[in-house]
Coordinates of C-alpha atoms in Angstrom, one line a residue:
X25 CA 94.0 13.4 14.0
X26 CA 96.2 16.6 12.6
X27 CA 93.6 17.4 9.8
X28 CA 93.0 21.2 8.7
X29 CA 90.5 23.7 10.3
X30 CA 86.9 24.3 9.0
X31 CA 85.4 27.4 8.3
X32 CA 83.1 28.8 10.2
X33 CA 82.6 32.6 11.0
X34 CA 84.8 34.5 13.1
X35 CA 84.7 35.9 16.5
X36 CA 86.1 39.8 16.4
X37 CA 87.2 42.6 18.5
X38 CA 86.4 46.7 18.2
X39 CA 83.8 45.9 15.9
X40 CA 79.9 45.7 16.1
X41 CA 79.9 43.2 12.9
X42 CA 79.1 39.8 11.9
X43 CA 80.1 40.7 8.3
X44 CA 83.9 39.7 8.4
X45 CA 84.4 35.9 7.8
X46 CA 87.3 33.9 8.0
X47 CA 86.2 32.0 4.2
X48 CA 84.7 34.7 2.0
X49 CA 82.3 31.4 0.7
X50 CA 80.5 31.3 3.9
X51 CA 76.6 32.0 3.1
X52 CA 75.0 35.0 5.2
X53 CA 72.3 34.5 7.2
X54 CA 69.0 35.9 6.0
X55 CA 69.4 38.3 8.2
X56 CA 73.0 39.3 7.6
X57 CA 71.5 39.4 3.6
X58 CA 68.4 41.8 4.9
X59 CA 70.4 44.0 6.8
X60 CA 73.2 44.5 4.3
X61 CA 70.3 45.7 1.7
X62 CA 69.2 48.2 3.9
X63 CA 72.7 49.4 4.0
X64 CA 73.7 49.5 0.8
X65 CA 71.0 52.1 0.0
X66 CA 72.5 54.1 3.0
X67 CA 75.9 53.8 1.7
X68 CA 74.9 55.0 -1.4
X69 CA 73.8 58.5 0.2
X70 CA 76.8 58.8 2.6
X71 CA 79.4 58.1 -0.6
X72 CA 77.7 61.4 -2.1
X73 CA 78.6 63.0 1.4
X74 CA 82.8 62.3 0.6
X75 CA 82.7 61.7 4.6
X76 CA 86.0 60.9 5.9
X77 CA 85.3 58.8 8.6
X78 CA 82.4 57.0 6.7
X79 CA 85.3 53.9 6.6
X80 CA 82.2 51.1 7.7
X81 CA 80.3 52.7 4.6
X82 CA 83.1 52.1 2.7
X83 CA 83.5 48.4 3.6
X84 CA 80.0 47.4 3.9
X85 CA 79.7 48.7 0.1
X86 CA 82.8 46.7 -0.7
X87 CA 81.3 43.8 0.7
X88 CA 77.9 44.1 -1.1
X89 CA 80.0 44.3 -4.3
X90 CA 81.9 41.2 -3.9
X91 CA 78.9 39.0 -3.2
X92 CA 77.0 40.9 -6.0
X93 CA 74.6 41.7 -2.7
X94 CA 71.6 44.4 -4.4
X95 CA 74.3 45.4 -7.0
X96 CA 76.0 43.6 -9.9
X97 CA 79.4 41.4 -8.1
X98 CA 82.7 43.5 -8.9
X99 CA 85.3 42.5 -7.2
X100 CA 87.7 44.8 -8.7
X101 CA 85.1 48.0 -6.9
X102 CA 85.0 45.6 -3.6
X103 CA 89.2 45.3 -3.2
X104 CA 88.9 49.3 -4.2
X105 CA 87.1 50.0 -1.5
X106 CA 88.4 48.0 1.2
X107 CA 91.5 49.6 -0.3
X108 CA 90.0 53.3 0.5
X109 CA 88.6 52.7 4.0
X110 CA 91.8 50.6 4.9
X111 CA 93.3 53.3 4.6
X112 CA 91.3 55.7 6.4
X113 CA 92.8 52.8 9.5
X114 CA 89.5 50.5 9.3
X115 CA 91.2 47.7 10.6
X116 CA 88.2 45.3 9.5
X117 CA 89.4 47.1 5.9
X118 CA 92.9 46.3 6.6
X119 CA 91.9 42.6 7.1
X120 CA 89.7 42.3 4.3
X121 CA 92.5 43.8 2.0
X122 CA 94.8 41.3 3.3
X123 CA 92.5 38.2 2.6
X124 CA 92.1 39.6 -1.3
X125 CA 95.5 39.5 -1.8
X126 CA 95.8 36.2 -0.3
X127 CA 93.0 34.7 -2.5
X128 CA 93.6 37.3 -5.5
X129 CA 90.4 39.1 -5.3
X130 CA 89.8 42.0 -6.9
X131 CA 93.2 42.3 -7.6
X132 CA 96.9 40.4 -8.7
X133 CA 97.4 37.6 -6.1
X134 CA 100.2 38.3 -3.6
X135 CA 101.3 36.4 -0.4
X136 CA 103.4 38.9 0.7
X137 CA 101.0 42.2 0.8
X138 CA 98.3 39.5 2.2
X139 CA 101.2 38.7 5.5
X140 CA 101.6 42.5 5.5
X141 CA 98.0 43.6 6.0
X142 CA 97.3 40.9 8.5
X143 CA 100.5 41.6 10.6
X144 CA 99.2 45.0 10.3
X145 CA 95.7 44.1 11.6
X146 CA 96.7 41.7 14.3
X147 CA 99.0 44.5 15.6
X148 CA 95.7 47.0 16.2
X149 CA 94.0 43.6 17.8
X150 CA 91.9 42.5 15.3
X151 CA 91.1 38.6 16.4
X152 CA 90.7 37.0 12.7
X153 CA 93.5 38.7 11.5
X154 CA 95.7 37.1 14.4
X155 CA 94.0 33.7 13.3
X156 CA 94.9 34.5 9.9
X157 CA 98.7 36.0 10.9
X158 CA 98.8 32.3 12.6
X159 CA 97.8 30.0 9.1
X160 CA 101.1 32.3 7.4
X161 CA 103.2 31.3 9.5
X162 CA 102.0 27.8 9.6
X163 CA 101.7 27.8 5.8
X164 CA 104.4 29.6 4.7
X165 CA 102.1 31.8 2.9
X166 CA 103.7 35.2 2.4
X167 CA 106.6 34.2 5.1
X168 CA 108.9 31.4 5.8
X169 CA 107.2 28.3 7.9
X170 CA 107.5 28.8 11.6
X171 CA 105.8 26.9 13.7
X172 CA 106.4 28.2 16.9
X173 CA 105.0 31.9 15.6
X174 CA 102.2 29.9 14.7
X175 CA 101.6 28.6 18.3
X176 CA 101.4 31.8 19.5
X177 CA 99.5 33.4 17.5
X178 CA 96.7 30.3 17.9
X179 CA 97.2 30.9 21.7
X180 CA 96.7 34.8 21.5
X181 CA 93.3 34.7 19.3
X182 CA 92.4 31.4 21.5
X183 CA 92.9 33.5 24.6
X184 CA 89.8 36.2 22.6
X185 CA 87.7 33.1 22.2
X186 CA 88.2 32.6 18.3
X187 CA 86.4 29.4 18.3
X188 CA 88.6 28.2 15.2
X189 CA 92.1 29.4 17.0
X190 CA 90.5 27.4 19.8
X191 CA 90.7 24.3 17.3
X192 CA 93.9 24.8 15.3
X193 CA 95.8 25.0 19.0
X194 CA 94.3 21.8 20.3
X195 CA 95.5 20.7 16.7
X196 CA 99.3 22.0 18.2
X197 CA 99.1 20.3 20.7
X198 CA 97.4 16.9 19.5
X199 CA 100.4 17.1 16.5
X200 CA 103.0 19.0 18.3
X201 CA 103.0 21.7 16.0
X202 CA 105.1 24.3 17.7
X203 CA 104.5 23.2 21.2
X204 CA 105.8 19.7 22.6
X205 CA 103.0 17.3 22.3
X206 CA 99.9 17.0 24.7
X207 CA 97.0 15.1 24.1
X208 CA 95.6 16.5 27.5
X209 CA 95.3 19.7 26.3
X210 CA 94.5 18.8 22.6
X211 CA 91.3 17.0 24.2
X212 CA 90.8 20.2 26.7
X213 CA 90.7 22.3 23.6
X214 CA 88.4 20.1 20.9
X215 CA 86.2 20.0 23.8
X216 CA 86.1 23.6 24.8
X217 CA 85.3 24.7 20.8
X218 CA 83.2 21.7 20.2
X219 CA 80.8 22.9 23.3
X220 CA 80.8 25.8 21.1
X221 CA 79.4 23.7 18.0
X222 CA 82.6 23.9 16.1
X223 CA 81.9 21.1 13.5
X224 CA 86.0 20.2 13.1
X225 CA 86.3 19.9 17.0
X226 CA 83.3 17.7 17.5
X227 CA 84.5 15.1 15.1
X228 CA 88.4 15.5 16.2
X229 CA 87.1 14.7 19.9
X230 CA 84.8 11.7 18.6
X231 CA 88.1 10.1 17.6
X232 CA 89.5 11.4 21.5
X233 CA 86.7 9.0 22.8
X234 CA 87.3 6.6 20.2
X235 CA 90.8 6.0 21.0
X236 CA 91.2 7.0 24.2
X237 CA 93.3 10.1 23.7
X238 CA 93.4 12.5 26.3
X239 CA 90.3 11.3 27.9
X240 CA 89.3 7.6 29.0
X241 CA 87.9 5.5 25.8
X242 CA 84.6 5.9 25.4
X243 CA 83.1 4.6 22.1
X244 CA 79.7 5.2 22.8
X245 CA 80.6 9.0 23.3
X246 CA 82.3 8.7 20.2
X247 CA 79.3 7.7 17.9
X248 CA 76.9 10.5 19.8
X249 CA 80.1 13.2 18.6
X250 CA 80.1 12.0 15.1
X251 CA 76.3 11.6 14.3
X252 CA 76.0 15.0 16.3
X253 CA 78.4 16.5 13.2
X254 CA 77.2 14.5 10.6
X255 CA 73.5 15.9 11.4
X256 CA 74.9 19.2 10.2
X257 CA 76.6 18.0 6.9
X258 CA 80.4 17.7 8.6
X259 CA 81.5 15.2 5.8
X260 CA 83.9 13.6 7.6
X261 CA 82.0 12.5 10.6
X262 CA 79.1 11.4 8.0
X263 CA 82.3 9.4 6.4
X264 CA 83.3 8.2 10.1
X265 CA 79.5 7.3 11.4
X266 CA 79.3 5.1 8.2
X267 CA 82.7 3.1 9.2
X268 CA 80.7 2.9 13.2
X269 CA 77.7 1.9 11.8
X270 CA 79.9 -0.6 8.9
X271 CA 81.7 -2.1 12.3
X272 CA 79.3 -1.5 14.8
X273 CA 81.5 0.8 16.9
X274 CA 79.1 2.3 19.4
X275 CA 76.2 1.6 17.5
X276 CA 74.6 -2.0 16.2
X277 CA 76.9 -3.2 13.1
X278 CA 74.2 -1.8 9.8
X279 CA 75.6 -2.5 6.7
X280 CA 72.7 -0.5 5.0
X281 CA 73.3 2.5 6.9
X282 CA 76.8 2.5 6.8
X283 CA 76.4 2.4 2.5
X284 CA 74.0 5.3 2.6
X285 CA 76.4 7.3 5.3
X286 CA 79.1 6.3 2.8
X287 CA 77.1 7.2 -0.2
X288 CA 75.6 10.5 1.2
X289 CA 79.6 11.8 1.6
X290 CA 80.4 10.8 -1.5
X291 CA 77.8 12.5 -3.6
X292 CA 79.5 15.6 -2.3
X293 CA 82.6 14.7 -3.1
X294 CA 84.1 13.0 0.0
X295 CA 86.8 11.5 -1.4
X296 CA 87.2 8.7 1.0
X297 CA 83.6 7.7 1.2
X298 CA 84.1 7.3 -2.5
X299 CA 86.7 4.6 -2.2
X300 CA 84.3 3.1 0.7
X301 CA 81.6 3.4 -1.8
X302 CA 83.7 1.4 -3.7
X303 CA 84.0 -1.1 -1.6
X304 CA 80.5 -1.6 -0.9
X305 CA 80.1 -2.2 -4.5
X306 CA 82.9 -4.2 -4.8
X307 CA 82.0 -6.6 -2.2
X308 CA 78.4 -6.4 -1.9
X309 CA 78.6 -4.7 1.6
X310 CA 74.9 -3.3 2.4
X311 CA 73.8 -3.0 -1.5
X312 CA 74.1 -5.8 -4.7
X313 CA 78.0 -6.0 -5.7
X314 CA 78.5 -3.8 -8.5
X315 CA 82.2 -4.2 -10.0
X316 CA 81.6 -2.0 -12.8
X317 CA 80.4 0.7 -10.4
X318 CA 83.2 0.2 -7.8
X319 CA 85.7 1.1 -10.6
X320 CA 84.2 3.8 -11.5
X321 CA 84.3 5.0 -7.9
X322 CA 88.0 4.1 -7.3
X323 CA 88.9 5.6 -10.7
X324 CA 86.6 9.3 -9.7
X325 CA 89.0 9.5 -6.5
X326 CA 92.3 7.8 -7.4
X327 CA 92.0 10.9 -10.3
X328 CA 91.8 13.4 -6.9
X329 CA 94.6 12.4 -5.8
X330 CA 93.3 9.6 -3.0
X331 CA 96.2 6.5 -2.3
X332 CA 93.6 4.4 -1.1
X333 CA 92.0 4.3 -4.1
X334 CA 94.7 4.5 -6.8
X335 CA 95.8 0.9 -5.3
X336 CA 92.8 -0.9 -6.0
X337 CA 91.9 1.0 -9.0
X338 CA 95.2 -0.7 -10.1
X339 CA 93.9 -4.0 -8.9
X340 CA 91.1 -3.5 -10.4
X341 CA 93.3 -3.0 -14.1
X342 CA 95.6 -6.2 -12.6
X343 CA 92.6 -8.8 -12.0
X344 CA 90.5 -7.3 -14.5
X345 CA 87.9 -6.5 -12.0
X346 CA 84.9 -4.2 -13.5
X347 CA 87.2 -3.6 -17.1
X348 CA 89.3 -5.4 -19.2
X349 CA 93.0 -6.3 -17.2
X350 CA 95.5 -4.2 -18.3
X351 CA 99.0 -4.6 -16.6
X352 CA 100.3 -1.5 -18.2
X353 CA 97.8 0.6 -16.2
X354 CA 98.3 -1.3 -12.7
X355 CA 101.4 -1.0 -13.4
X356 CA 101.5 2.9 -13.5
X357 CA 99.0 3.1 -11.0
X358 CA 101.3 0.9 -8.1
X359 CA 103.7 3.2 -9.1
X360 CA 102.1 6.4 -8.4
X361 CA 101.1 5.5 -5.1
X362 CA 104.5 4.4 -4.0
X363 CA 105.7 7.2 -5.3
X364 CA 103.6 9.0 -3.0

């Protein structure tokens, strides 16, 4: 259950906008986009004005310019001016300076300015930044691991109702990340982000009712959580719903639906509903067996990196299942995974 946070926008303090993000990928809404081409004409005019304290100018313009928003994308202008109304003390700025530097946008990545700038941010209360202060010190990105700063810092934006804080100190306490083990509070906390449609927390507390963990078992619930995520693309409860619907957990047992759940994650790229996929194929489960296609699958994500997958894909090259045997291969193969 100790699987990493999703993405979803941030909540914020001593700021009126929606425009900070904790994954600059995040789309805008059409609003968000509508609004932010109304103010990059504004922007335009106050720049000529040199104001001072025009700081949200500053970053708004910075912001159009990295998503190439009603201008050509630069993200060399966009760090340059989060760079100029950091320091002027936007702390939005200051945040947004940090995360280039973590990701190396705009500019030369480095870890260390990127731990700076958040520290620096969190200090003057900016929620996303204490989120972000919390992943560095979970990470080791910019700082040596510490676990127990990491806590904290998950409690203190948690306490501000940053829904993904919410998560990651649930995930604390389901892993014991900093904070002795409590699957009470884990289940408390998926549940108290997931009411909030937090995608990660609704699947983590499907598998709360699934296995009874913090709560009383309740598979039923389970399925209802994970078909409630999937609805909204959360590929891993589309992965999930497909094993319910492959075992009939919570559901009746469809071997059809659970190869299109399957099939559905891994066209974008779920890596194992691909070796699921494979499976399907392999053994005929809810589509014609397909050997030829079942390699192909195991092969696509044993090359990712997925364990699962490199084993049969050297079964596959052992039995000659779906290509010609080749020992030499399997061999290789067995011997990556248990090198893993």
């Amino acid at each position: 259950m100790c699987q990493p946070p999703n993405n979803t926008g941030p909540q914020s303090i001593q700021q009126n906008t929606t425009l900070i993000n904790d994954n600059f990928n995040n789309h805008l809404s059409e609003e968000e986009q509508n609004s932010l081409k109304l103010k990059h004409g504004k922007v335009k005019i106050q720049m000529n004005d040199n104001s001072d304290n025009n700081f949200s100018g500053l970053r708004h313009l910075g912001y159009c310019y990295q998503h190439g928003i009603e201008t050509e994308k630069n993200e060399i202008k966009a760090f340059e001016l989060y760079e100029a109304a950091a320091e002027k003390g936007d702390v939005d700025s200051i945040y947004q300076l940090g995360y280039c530097y973590q990701h190396g946008i705009g500019t030369e990545k480095n870890e260390i300015k990127a731990f700076e700038l958040y520290k620096a941010s969190a200090d003057m209360g900016h929620v996303v930044s204490t989120y972000n202060f919390g992943k560095c010190y979970e990470n080791g990105i910019g700082i040596e691991k510490n676990d127990n700063e990491a806590f904290k810092l998950y409690e203190k934006a948690a306490e501000k109702g940053h829904i993904i804080s919410i998560y990651n100190l649930g995930k604390c306490y389901s892993c014991g990340i900093g904070i002795e083990y409590n699957k009470i509070k884990a289940f408390e906390l998926y549940k108290k982000a997931a009411d909030k449609d937090h995608l990660d927390s609704i699947y983590q507390l499907g598998f709360c009712y699934l296995f009874g963990t913090g709560t009383e078992e309740n598979v039923i619930k389970a399925f209802e959580l994970y078909t409630k995520a999937a609805d909204k693309d959360h590929l891993d409860s589309i992965n999930i719903l497909g094993f319910c619907y492959h075992y009939g957990i919570g559901t009746e047992a469809s071997e059809i639906k659970a190869f299109e759940l399957y099939k559905k994650a891994s066209d974008k790229g779920h890596l194992d509903s691909m070796y699921k996929l494979g499976n399907c194929y392999l053994f005929g489960i809810g589509t014609e067996a397909n050997e030829i296609k079942a390699l192909e699958l195991y092969k696509k994500a044993s090359d990712k990196g997925h364990l699962d997958s490199m084993y049969k894909l050297g079964n596959c090259y052992l039995f000659g299942i779906g290509t010609e045997a080749n020992d030499i291969k399997a061999l290789e193969l067995y011997q990556k995974v248990a090198g893993r």
